[in-house]
Amino acid sequence: MNETDEFIIDAFRQQGLATDELINEIVSEVDSLPESETPDKDLAFMDLLLDKTGMAKDEVLRFLSGELNMDSIDLEQVSFSEDVVSILQPEWAKQYEVIPLSQNEVEVVLIFANPLDPEAIDTLSQLLGKSINPKLSYRGDILSVIEQAYGNAEETKLNDFFEGLDQDSIEIGDGLKAEDVSEEDAPIIKYVHSVIKDALEKRASDIHMEPLENKFRVRFRIDGKLQEQSDPPKRLQPSILSRTKLMANVSLAEKRVPLDGRINVKVGEKVIDLRVSTLPTVHGESIVMRILDKESLSLGLPQLGFFSDDQETFEQVISMPDGIFLVTGPTGSGKSTTLYSALNAINKPDRKIITVEDPVEYEVAGINQVQVRADVGMTFSAALRAMLRQAPNIVMVGEIRDLETAEIAINASLTGHMVFSTLHTNDAPSSVSRLVDMGVKPFLVSASLRAALAQRLVRSICQNCKEPYSPNESEMSILGISDEQSANVSCMIGTGCSKCGDKGFRGRKGVFEIFVVNAEIEEMIYHNVSIVELRRKAREMGMRSMREDGFRKVLAGVTTLDEVLMVTTEEE
């Protein structure tokens, strides 16, 4: 029930026209009405309230007009021309329950069913680019005029727009039930479903819906690169954003602050989760849907991009009985996928694994997962303390962000637990200095840290269209290949085909740097040596840099030199 209806009910109470008993009686009567005959129960309630109190609509409108200092309009006395009706797009009229009366160069006169909704007035002012002069009328009359004025014209236009879209169905879980769908919403729902389905087919990791000044842009992030898709008409922006928010179970009314939600999608037998984030911008709410494919969790270590020697080292580290193992890298470098794949590899019936995450991105069978909720005091550190009382073998902390979390994680590792976590550092040895900078004592770091893995993602050459090519002299020099060796060197390049969208790349692999803490390194950490010395010693003991690992993958035909140079840095 909108604010204006609630205002009327309160006024009826204060003036003794309606008691709580009468209001409860009307609510019960409306609830008992068949759904098929009463699609709008709020309207049915107000009609019954007027009927049982003996009040006429014009009396209520005169009262509201005086209380709100706003003109009321008797819609039976107004004829609406096509020019006036066309001031508003049909979906705006239906969404905000408003009908246009007139306009000039600076303002639009709109008749509202709920003139007490300032956000609707602000939004329509922004959409129309003019100030709004609000009038009021009875909601039932406004809805009738909207139906008469617009009818199903918009649906016809939308069906024309959607013609040619793939109509294969996908099931949307909690957030969009069949009973939520009306005829007028069907084309918008069809479009949003089509966008999600198209993104899944193109292996996108994110869907970006971005309101710009003159267009509504839709982009997919595929293999780490944003690619523009066909843009829907700008006028459909409010309806598409509202439908997406409804599917994600977030407030449609709240447009001033960022919101987070989830959409559960089933395509055939495959279940996909979409994590939805909204962000208010100058031209409307920007929505990003991050696609969380549970199948990526079951990736084997070779599919992550490990060569056999690095894979063997990685498996030895994650199988250790205690200590801390850190995965480092910037946002979007695949840290979560690597950690989940590691947990999946060691997830056995005789081991208890607990994770604390913000948010829980993937739900994994056999693992106890805890969602951080700072609003109720469930922080990383609080959750970690509680988890340790559950006697786990392995603990995964989504990210070590502060000294308190770091100290609890280290104490857990020193009392017989294997702790996995992530840090934001540029390389693997820097994880030591990052912990020390947080305030962790060097002797605790040396005693607990078992290994750190730094990683970046590079695009993989499409296996369907890859072809060999001979690197030029400059590329040979960068790869460290001598003239004598060059005759036996051949790299690969993707020429572009239908399977990779003519990009020459399909999928991504990791390039890695594994920093293993042995007795000598442990002693250096204990004595708090500089990160330069620590890295030099690790290199002497066989640690490869991410760039060197990338070069190996270039020579193996996995990726290209440009990809590796783009995501890695040259050492001094």
Coordinates of C-alpha atoms in Angstrom, one line a residue:
M1 CA 0.0 0.0 0.0
N2 CA 1.4 3.4 -1.0
E3 CA 2.1 6.4 1.2
T4 CA -1.0 8.3 0.0
D5 CA -3.4 5.4 0.9
E6 CA -1.8 5.0 4.3
F7 CA -2.2 8.8 4.8
I8 CA -6.0 8.4 4.0
I9 CA -6.4 5.5 6.4
D10 CA -4.7 7.5 9.2
A11 CA -6.9 10.5 8.5
F12 CA -10.0 8.3 8.6
R13 CA -8.9 6.9 12.0
Q14 CA -8.2 10.4 13.5
Q15 CA -11.5 11.7 12.3
G16 CA -13.4 8.7 13.7
L17 CA -14.5 7.5 10.2
A18 CA -12.8 4.1 10.5
T19 CA -11.9 2.1 13.5
D20 CA -9.2 -0.5 13.7
E21 CA -11.9 -3.2 13.8
L22 CA -13.4 -1.9 10.6
I23 CA -10.0 -1.8 8.9
N24 CA -9.2 -5.3 10.0
E25 CA -12.6 -6.5 8.8
I26 CA -11.9 -4.9 5.3
V27 CA -8.5 -6.6 5.2
S28 CA -10.0 -10.0 5.9
E29 CA -12.7 -9.4 3.3
V30 CA -10.1 -8.4 0.7
D31 CA -7.9 -11.4 1.5
S32 CA -10.8 -13.8 1.0
L33 CA -11.5 -12.5 -2.5
P34 CA -10.4 -14.8 -5.4
E35 CA -7.0 -13.8 -6.7
S36 CA -8.1 -14.1 -10.3
E37 CA -10.9 -11.6 -9.7
T38 CA -8.9 -9.2 -7.5
P39 CA -5.4 -8.7 -9.0
D40 CA -5.0 -5.4 -7.2
K41 CA -5.9 -5.9 -3.5
D42 CA -4.8 -2.4 -2.5
L43 CA -7.3 -0.9 -4.8
A44 CA -10.0 -3.3 -3.6
F45 CA -9.2 -2.3 0.0
M46 CA -9.7 1.5 -0.8
D47 CA -12.9 0.9 -2.7
L48 CA -14.3 -1.1 0.3
L49 CA -13.1 1.5 2.7
L50 CA -14.9 4.3 0.9
D51 CA -18.0 2.2 0.5
K52 CA -18.2 1.2 4.2
T53 CA -17.5 4.7 5.5
G54 CA -19.9 6.3 3.1
M55 CA -17.2 8.6 1.7
A56 CA -17.2 9.6 -2.0
K57 CA -14.0 9.8 -4.0
D58 CA -14.5 13.5 -4.6
E59 CA -14.7 14.1 -0.9
V60 CA -11.5 12.2 -0.3
L61 CA -9.8 14.1 -3.1
R62 CA -10.9 17.5 -1.7
F63 CA -9.5 16.5 1.7
L64 CA -6.2 15.4 0.3
S65 CA -6.0 18.5 -1.9
G66 CA -6.3 20.7 1.2
E67 CA -3.9 18.6 3.4
L68 CA -1.2 18.4 0.7
N69 CA -1.7 21.8 -0.8
M70 CA -2.0 20.2 -4.2
D71 CA -4.6 20.4 -6.9
S72 CA -6.8 17.4 -7.4
I73 CA -8.1 16.4 -10.9
D74 CA -11.4 14.7 -11.7
L75 CA -10.3 12.4 -14.5
E76 CA -13.9 12.0 -15.8
Q77 CA -13.8 15.6 -16.8
V78 CA -10.5 15.3 -18.8
S79 CA -10.0 13.9 -22.3
F80 CA -6.4 12.8 -23.1
S81 CA -5.1 13.3 -26.6
E82 CA -2.5 11.1 -28.2
D83 CA 0.0 14.0 -28.0
V84 CA -0.5 14.3 -24.2
V85 CA -0.3 10.6 -23.6
S86 CA 2.9 10.3 -25.6
I87 CA 4.7 12.6 -23.1
L88 CA 5.3 9.5 -21.0
Q89 CA 6.6 6.1 -22.0
P90 CA 4.0 3.4 -21.2
E91 CA 6.3 1.5 -18.9
W92 CA 6.9 4.7 -16.8
A93 CA 3.2 5.4 -16.6
K94 CA 2.6 1.9 -15.3
Q95 CA 5.5 1.7 -13.0
Y96 CA 4.9 5.0 -11.2
E97 CA 1.0 5.0 -11.7
V98 CA 1.0 8.4 -13.2
I99 CA -0.7 10.1 -16.2
P100 CA 0.4 13.2 -18.1
L101 CA -1.9 16.2 -18.3
S102 CA 0.2 18.8 -20.1
Q103 CA 3.7 20.2 -20.6
N104 CA 5.6 23.3 -21.6
E105 CA 9.2 24.1 -22.1
V106 CA 10.2 23.9 -18.5
E107 CA 7.7 21.6 -16.7
V108 CA 5.4 18.6 -17.1
V109 CA 2.1 18.4 -15.3
L110 CA 1.6 14.8 -14.1
I111 CA -1.3 13.3 -12.2
F112 CA -0.2 10.9 -9.5
A113 CA -1.9 8.1 -7.6
N114 CA 0.7 8.5 -5.0
P115 CA 1.9 12.2 -4.8
L116 CA 3.7 11.4 -1.5
D117 CA 6.4 9.5 -3.3
P118 CA 9.2 12.1 -3.8
E119 CA 11.5 9.6 -5.4
A120 CA 9.0 8.9 -8.2
I121 CA 8.8 12.7 -8.8
D122 CA 12.6 13.0 -8.8
T123 CA 13.0 10.0 -11.1
L124 CA 10.4 11.2 -13.6
S125 CA 12.0 14.7 -13.6
Q126 CA 15.3 13.2 -14.5
L127 CA 13.8 10.9 -17.2
L128 CA 11.8 13.8 -18.8
G129 CA 14.5 16.4 -18.3
K130 CA 12.0 18.9 -16.9
S131 CA 10.6 19.9 -13.5
I132 CA 7.4 18.1 -12.4
N133 CA 4.2 19.9 -11.4
P134 CA 2.3 17.1 -9.5
K135 CA -1.5 16.8 -9.3
L136 CA -3.4 14.1 -7.6
S137 CA -6.4 11.8 -8.4
Y138 CA -8.0 8.6 -7.2
R139 CA -5.7 5.6 -7.9
G140 CA -8.4 3.5 -9.4
D141 CA -9.3 6.2 -11.9
I142 CA -5.6 6.7 -12.8
L143 CA -5.1 2.9 -13.4
S144 CA -8.2 2.9 -15.7
V145 CA -6.9 5.9 -17.7
I146 CA -3.5 4.3 -18.1
E147 CA -5.1 1.1 -19.4
Q148 CA -7.3 3.0 -21.8
A149 CA -4.5 5.4 -23.0
Y150 CA -1.7 2.9 -23.5
G151 CA -3.4 -0.5 -23.8
N152 CA -1.1 -3.1 -25.1
A153 CA 0.7 -0.8 -27.5
E154 CA 3.9 -1.0 -25.6
E155 CA 3.8 -4.8 -25.6
T156 CA 3.5 -4.8 -29.4
K157 CA 6.5 -2.5 -29.7
L158 CA 8.5 -4.6 -27.3
N159 CA 7.6 -7.8 -29.1
D160 CA 8.9 -6.2 -32.3
F161 CA 12.1 -5.3 -30.5
F162 CA 12.5 -8.9 -29.1
E163 CA 11.7 -10.6 -32.4
G164 CA 14.6 -12.9 -33.3
L165 CA 15.7 -13.4 -29.7
D166 CA 16.4 -17.0 -28.7
Q167 CA 13.3 -18.1 -26.8
D168 CA 14.7 -21.2 -25.2
S169 CA 13.6 -21.1 -21.6
I170 CA 15.9 -20.8 -18.5
E171 CA 14.6 -21.3 -15.0
I172 CA 15.1 -18.4 -12.6
G173 CA 15.2 -19.5 -8.9
D174 CA 14.2 -17.5 -5.8
G175 CA 13.3 -14.0 -7.0
L176 CA 11.2 -14.7 -10.1
K177 CA 8.2 -17.1 -9.7
A178 CA 5.7 -17.8 -12.5
E179 CA 3.0 -16.0 -10.6
D180 CA 5.0 -12.8 -10.6
V181 CA 4.7 -12.5 -14.3
S182 CA 2.0 -10.3 -15.9
E183 CA 1.3 -9.9 -19.6
E184 CA 2.8 -6.4 -19.7
D185 CA 6.0 -7.6 -18.0
A186 CA 6.5 -10.6 -20.3
P187 CA 8.6 -8.9 -23.0
I188 CA 11.0 -7.3 -20.4
I189 CA 11.3 -10.7 -18.6
K190 CA 12.0 -12.3 -22.0
Y191 CA 14.8 -9.8 -22.7
V192 CA 16.5 -10.2 -19.3
H193 CA 16.4 -14.0 -19.6
S194 CA 17.8 -13.7 -23.1
V195 CA 20.7 -11.5 -21.9
I196 CA 21.6 -14.0 -19.1
K197 CA 21.4 -17.0 -21.5
D198 CA 23.5 -15.2 -24.1
A199 CA 26.1 -14.4 -21.5
L200 CA 26.3 -18.0 -20.4
E201 CA 26.6 -19.2 -24.0
K202 CA 29.5 -16.8 -24.6
R203 CA 31.2 -17.9 -21.3
A204 CA 31.0 -14.4 -19.8
S205 CA 32.1 -13.9 -16.2
D206 CA 30.2 -10.7 -15.7
I207 CA 27.1 -8.9 -17.2
H208 CA 27.3 -5.1 -17.0
M209 CA 24.1 -3.0 -17.5
E210 CA 25.2 0.7 -17.6
P211 CA 22.9 3.7 -17.9
L212 CA 24.7 6.4 -19.9
E213 CA 23.4 9.8 -20.9
N214 CA 22.0 8.8 -24.3
K215 CA 22.0 5.1 -24.2
F216 CA 21.6 2.0 -22.0
R217 CA 24.8 0.0 -22.6
V218 CA 25.1 -3.8 -22.0
R219 CA 28.5 -5.4 -21.9
F220 CA 29.9 -8.9 -21.2
R221 CA 33.3 -9.6 -19.7
I222 CA 34.7 -12.5 -21.6
D223 CA 38.1 -13.9 -20.8
G224 CA 38.8 -10.8 -18.8
K225 CA 37.9 -8.3 -21.6
L226 CA 34.7 -6.2 -21.7
Q227 CA 32.8 -6.6 -25.0
E228 CA 29.8 -4.5 -26.0
Q229 CA 26.6 -6.2 -26.9
S230 CA 23.4 -5.0 -28.6
D231 CA 22.0 -2.1 -26.5
P232 CA 18.3 -2.2 -25.7
P233 CA 16.3 1.1 -26.3
K234 CA 17.1 3.7 -23.7
R235 CA 13.4 4.1 -22.8
L236 CA 13.4 0.5 -21.6
Q237 CA 16.1 1.2 -19.0
P238 CA 13.8 1.6 -15.9
S239 CA 11.8 -1.5 -16.7
I240 CA 14.9 -3.7 -17.3
L241 CA 16.6 -2.5 -14.2
S242 CA 13.5 -3.0 -12.1
R243 CA 13.0 -6.5 -13.5
T244 CA 16.6 -7.4 -12.7
K245 CA 16.4 -6.1 -9.2
L246 CA 13.2 -8.0 -8.6
M247 CA 14.9 -11.2 -9.8
A248 CA 17.8 -10.5 -7.4
N249 CA 15.4 -10.0 -4.4
V250 CA 16.5 -6.4 -3.7
S251 CA 14.3 -3.4 -3.0
L252 CA 12.8 -1.8 -6.1
A253 CA 12.1 1.4 -4.2
E254 CA 15.7 2.0 -2.9
K255 CA 17.8 3.7 -5.6
R256 CA 20.0 5.9 -3.5
V257 CA 22.5 3.3 -2.0
P258 CA 24.3 0.3 -3.4
L259 CA 22.5 -3.0 -3.1
D260 CA 23.6 -6.7 -3.3
G261 CA 21.5 -9.7 -4.3
R262 CA 21.6 -13.1 -6.0
I263 CA 19.8 -14.8 -8.9
N264 CA 19.8 -18.6 -9.2
V265 CA 19.6 -19.8 -12.7
K266 CA 19.1 -23.3 -14.1
V267 CA 20.0 -23.9 -17.7
G268 CA 19.2 -27.5 -18.5
E269 CA 20.8 -29.5 -15.7
K270 CA 23.4 -26.8 -15.0
V271 CA 22.9 -24.5 -12.0
I272 CA 24.5 -21.1 -12.2
D273 CA 24.5 -18.4 -9.4
L274 CA 24.6 -14.7 -10.4
R275 CA 25.8 -12.3 -7.7
V276 CA 24.1 -8.9 -8.4
S277 CA 25.4 -5.5 -7.4
T278 CA 23.7 -2.2 -8.0
L279 CA 25.4 1.2 -7.9
P280 CA 23.6 4.6 -8.2
T281 CA 25.0 6.7 -11.0
V282 CA 24.1 10.1 -12.5
H283 CA 22.0 8.5 -15.2
G284 CA 20.4 5.6 -13.2
E285 CA 21.5 2.5 -11.4
S286 CA 24.4 0.5 -12.8
I287 CA 24.0 -3.2 -12.4
V288 CA 26.7 -5.9 -12.6
M289 CA 25.8 -9.5 -12.5
R290 CA 28.8 -11.7 -11.7
I291 CA 28.3 -15.3 -13.0
L292 CA 29.5 -17.9 -10.5
D293 CA 29.7 -21.2 -12.4
K294 CA 30.0 -24.1 -9.9
E295 CA 31.6 -26.3 -12.5
S296 CA 34.8 -24.1 -12.3
L297 CA 35.2 -25.5 -8.7
S298 CA 35.8 -29.0 -10.0
L299 CA 38.7 -27.8 -12.2
G300 CA 41.7 -30.1 -11.9
L301 CA 45.0 -28.4 -11.1
P302 CA 46.3 -28.8 -14.7
Q303 CA 43.2 -26.9 -15.9
L304 CA 44.2 -24.0 -13.7
G305 CA 47.4 -23.8 -15.7
F306 CA 49.9 -25.6 -13.6
F307 CA 52.8 -27.5 -15.3
S308 CA 53.6 -30.8 -13.8
D309 CA 56.5 -29.6 -11.6
D310 CA 54.5 -26.7 -10.1
Q311 CA 51.5 -28.9 -9.7
E312 CA 53.6 -31.4 -7.7
T313 CA 54.8 -28.6 -5.4
F314 CA 51.3 -27.2 -5.0
E315 CA 49.9 -30.6 -4.1
Q316 CA 52.6 -31.1 -1.5
V317 CA 51.8 -27.7 0.1
I318 CA 48.0 -28.1 0.3
S319 CA 48.4 -31.6 1.8
M320 CA 50.5 -30.3 4.8
P321 CA 48.9 -31.0 8.2
D322 CA 49.3 -27.4 9.5
G323 CA 50.6 -23.9 8.7
I324 CA 49.4 -21.1 6.5
F325 CA 49.2 -21.2 2.7
L326 CA 48.5 -17.8 1.0
V327 CA 47.3 -17.1 -2.5
T328 CA 48.2 -13.5 -3.6
G329 CA 47.3 -11.2 -6.5
P330 CA 45.0 -8.3 -7.4
T331 CA 41.2 -8.5 -7.7
G332 CA 40.2 -10.7 -10.6
S333 CA 43.4 -12.7 -10.7
G334 CA 41.6 -16.0 -10.0
K335 CA 42.6 -16.4 -6.3
S336 CA 39.2 -17.7 -5.3
T337 CA 39.1 -20.3 -8.1
T338 CA 42.5 -21.6 -7.1
L339 CA 41.6 -21.9 -3.4
Y340 CA 38.3 -23.6 -4.1
S341 CA 40.0 -26.0 -6.5
A342 CA 42.6 -26.7 -3.8
L343 CA 39.8 -27.4 -1.2
N344 CA 38.0 -29.6 -3.7
A345 CA 41.2 -31.6 -4.2
I346 CA 41.6 -32.3 -0.4
N347 CA 37.9 -32.5 0.5
K348 CA 37.7 -36.0 1.9
P349 CA 35.2 -37.6 4.3
D350 CA 37.8 -37.9 7.0
R351 CA 38.6 -34.1 7.0
K352 CA 36.5 -31.3 8.4
I353 CA 36.8 -28.1 6.3
I354 CA 35.3 -24.7 7.4
T355 CA 35.5 -21.5 5.4
V356 CA 34.6 -17.9 6.3
E357 CA 33.9 -15.7 3.3
D358 CA 32.6 -12.3 2.4
P359 CA 30.5 -13.2 0.5
V360 CA 30.1 -17.0 0.1
E361 CA 30.5 -17.1 -3.7
Y362 CA 30.2 -20.9 -4.2
E363 CA 28.4 -23.4 -2.1
V364 CA 30.5 -26.6 -2.0
A365 CA 29.1 -30.0 -0.9
G366 CA 30.9 -31.4 2.2
I367 CA 32.3 -28.0 3.3
N368 CA 31.0 -25.9 6.2
Q369 CA 30.8 -22.3 4.9
V370 CA 30.3 -19.2 7.0
Q371 CA 29.1 -15.8 5.7
V372 CA 30.6 -12.7 7.2
R373 CA 28.0 -10.3 8.5
A374 CA 29.6 -7.3 10.0
D375 CA 26.2 -5.7 10.9
V376 CA 25.6 -8.4 13.5
G377 CA 29.2 -8.7 14.7
M378 CA 30.1 -11.7 12.5
T379 CA 33.4 -10.3 11.3
F380 CA 36.3 -12.4 9.8
S381 CA 38.0 -12.5 13.2
A382 CA 34.8 -13.3 15.2
A383 CA 33.9 -16.1 12.8
L384 CA 37.4 -17.5 12.8
R385 CA 37.4 -17.7 16.6
A386 CA 34.1 -19.6 16.6
M387 CA 35.3 -21.9 13.8
L388 CA 38.3 -23.1 15.8
R389 CA 35.9 -24.4 18.5
Q390 CA 34.4 -26.6 15.8
A391 CA 37.6 -28.8 15.6
P392 CA 38.3 -28.4 11.9
N393 CA 41.3 -29.9 10.1
I394 CA 41.4 -27.2 7.4
V395 CA 40.3 -23.5 7.6
M396 CA 39.8 -21.2 4.7
V397 CA 39.6 -17.4 5.4
G398 CA 38.4 -15.4 2.4
E399 CA 41.0 -12.7 3.0
I400 CA 43.4 -11.6 5.7
R401 CA 42.6 -7.9 6.0
D402 CA 43.8 -6.8 9.4
L403 CA 46.1 -7.7 12.3
E404 CA 43.4 -9.3 14.4
T405 CA 42.4 -11.8 11.6
A406 CA 46.1 -12.4 10.8
E407 CA 47.0 -13.2 14.4
I408 CA 44.0 -15.6 14.9
A409 CA 44.9 -17.4 11.6
I410 CA 48.5 -17.7 12.6
N411 CA 47.6 -19.0 16.1
A412 CA 45.2 -21.5 14.4
S413 CA 48.1 -22.7 12.2
L414 CA 50.4 -23.1 15.2
T415 CA 47.8 -25.3 17.0
G416 CA 47.5 -27.9 14.3
H417 CA 45.3 -26.4 11.7
M418 CA 46.0 -25.9 8.0
V419 CA 44.9 -22.4 7.1
F420 CA 44.2 -21.2 3.5
S421 CA 43.7 -17.5 2.8
T422 CA 44.4 -14.6 0.3
L423 CA 46.3 -11.4 0.4
H424 CA 46.7 -8.5 -2.0
T425 CA 50.4 -8.4 -2.9
N426 CA 52.2 -8.1 -6.2
D427 CA 54.4 -11.2 -5.8
A428 CA 54.7 -14.3 -3.5
P429 CA 57.6 -13.3 -1.2
S430 CA 55.9 -9.9 -0.5
S431 CA 53.3 -11.8 1.5
V432 CA 55.9 -11.9 4.3
S433 CA 56.4 -8.1 4.4
R434 CA 52.6 -7.6 4.1
L435 CA 52.0 -9.7 7.2
V436 CA 54.8 -7.9 9.1
D437 CA 53.5 -4.5 8.0
M438 CA 50.1 -5.5 9.5
G439 CA 51.9 -5.9 12.8
V440 CA 52.5 -9.7 12.9
K441 CA 55.8 -10.5 14.6
P442 CA 58.4 -11.9 12.2
F443 CA 59.0 -15.0 14.4
L444 CA 55.3 -15.9 14.1
V445 CA 55.4 -15.5 10.3
S446 CA 58.5 -17.7 10.1
A447 CA 56.9 -20.4 12.3
S448 CA 53.5 -20.5 10.5
L449 CA 53.9 -19.7 6.8
R450 CA 54.4 -22.8 4.6
A451 CA 54.1 -21.2 1.1
A452 CA 52.7 -18.4 -0.9
L453 CA 51.4 -18.5 -4.4
A454 CA 51.2 -15.4 -6.6
Q455 CA 49.2 -15.6 -9.8
R456 CA 47.8 -13.7 -12.7
L457 CA 45.4 -14.8 -15.5
V458 CA 46.3 -14.8 -19.2
R459 CA 44.0 -15.6 -22.1
S460 CA 44.5 -19.0 -23.7
I461 CA 45.0 -19.4 -27.4
C462 CA 41.9 -21.0 -29.0
Q463 CA 42.6 -24.6 -29.6
N464 CA 40.3 -24.7 -32.7
C465 CA 42.1 -22.0 -34.7
K466 CA 45.6 -21.9 -33.4
E467 CA 48.5 -21.9 -35.9
P468 CA 52.3 -22.0 -35.4
Y469 CA 54.3 -19.0 -36.1
S470 CA 58.0 -18.1 -35.8
P471 CA 58.8 -15.3 -33.3
N472 CA 60.8 -12.3 -34.5
E473 CA 64.2 -11.3 -33.2
S474 CA 62.7 -8.9 -30.6
E475 CA 60.4 -11.6 -29.3
M476 CA 63.3 -14.1 -29.2
S477 CA 65.3 -11.7 -27.1
I478 CA 62.5 -11.1 -24.6
L479 CA 62.0 -14.9 -24.3
G480 CA 65.7 -15.3 -23.7
I481 CA 66.2 -17.6 -26.8
S482 CA 69.7 -17.5 -28.5
D483 CA 70.2 -17.5 -32.2
E484 CA 71.4 -21.1 -32.0
Q485 CA 68.1 -22.2 -30.3
S486 CA 65.8 -20.1 -32.5
A487 CA 65.6 -22.6 -35.3
N488 CA 63.8 -25.1 -33.0
V489 CA 61.4 -22.6 -31.5
S490 CA 57.8 -22.3 -32.7
C491 CA 55.0 -20.4 -30.9
M492 CA 51.3 -20.4 -31.5
I493 CA 48.7 -17.7 -32.4
G494 CA 44.9 -17.9 -32.7
T495 CA 43.6 -16.7 -36.1
G496 CA 40.0 -16.3 -35.0
C497 CA 37.0 -18.6 -35.5
S498 CA 33.4 -19.1 -34.5
K499 CA 34.3 -20.9 -31.3
C500 CA 36.3 -18.0 -29.9
G501 CA 34.2 -15.2 -31.4
D502 CA 37.0 -14.3 -33.9
K503 CA 39.2 -13.2 -31.0
G504 CA 41.8 -16.0 -31.2
F505 CA 41.5 -16.7 -27.5
R506 CA 39.2 -19.0 -25.5
G507 CA 39.4 -19.3 -21.8
R508 CA 42.1 -18.3 -19.4
K509 CA 45.0 -20.0 -17.5
G510 CA 47.1 -18.9 -14.6
V511 CA 50.7 -17.9 -14.5
F512 CA 52.2 -18.6 -11.1
E513 CA 55.1 -17.9 -8.7
I514 CA 55.4 -20.4 -5.9
F515 CA 57.4 -19.3 -2.8
V516 CA 58.0 -22.3 -0.6
V517 CA 59.3 -21.7 3.0
N518 CA 62.1 -24.1 3.9
A519 CA 64.4 -24.0 6.9
E520 CA 66.8 -21.4 5.4
I521 CA 64.0 -19.1 4.3
E522 CA 62.3 -19.6 7.7
E523 CA 65.4 -18.3 9.4
M524 CA 65.7 -15.3 7.1
I525 CA 62.0 -14.4 7.9
Y526 CA 62.8 -14.8 11.6
H527 CA 65.5 -12.3 11.4
N528 CA 63.3 -9.9 9.4
V529 CA 65.6 -9.6 6.4
S530 CA 64.5 -7.3 3.5
I531 CA 62.1 -8.6 0.9
V532 CA 64.8 -8.1 -1.7
E533 CA 67.1 -10.5 0.1
L534 CA 64.3 -12.9 0.6
R535 CA 63.4 -12.9 -3.0
R536 CA 67.0 -13.3 -4.1
K537 CA 67.4 -16.4 -1.9
A538 CA 64.1 -17.9 -3.2
R539 CA 65.3 -17.4 -6.8
E540 CA 68.6 -19.0 -5.9
M541 CA 66.7 -22.0 -4.6
G542 CA 64.7 -22.4 -7.8
M543 CA 61.7 -20.2 -7.6
R544 CA 60.4 -19.0 -11.0
S545 CA 58.8 -15.6 -11.4
M546 CA 55.4 -15.3 -12.9
R547 CA 56.9 -13.8 -16.1
E548 CA 59.2 -16.8 -16.4
D549 CA 56.3 -19.2 -15.9
G550 CA 54.4 -17.2 -18.5
F551 CA 57.3 -17.5 -21.0
R552 CA 57.2 -21.3 -20.5
K553 CA 53.5 -21.2 -21.4
V554 CA 54.2 -19.1 -24.5
L555 CA 56.8 -21.6 -25.7
A556 CA 54.3 -24.4 -25.0
G557 CA 51.6 -22.8 -27.2
V558 CA 49.3 -22.0 -24.3
T559 CA 49.2 -18.2 -24.6
T560 CA 50.9 -15.4 -26.4
L561 CA 53.9 -13.2 -25.4
D562 CA 51.7 -10.0 -25.4
E563 CA 49.4 -11.6 -22.9
V564 CA 52.2 -12.5 -20.5
L565 CA 53.9 -9.0 -20.8
M566 CA 50.5 -7.4 -20.1
V567 CA 50.0 -9.0 -16.7
T568 CA 53.5 -9.5 -15.4
T569 CA 56.4 -7.1 -14.5
E570 CA 60.1 -7.4 -15.3
E571 CA 62.4 -8.0 -12.4
E572 CA 65.3 -5.7 -11.7

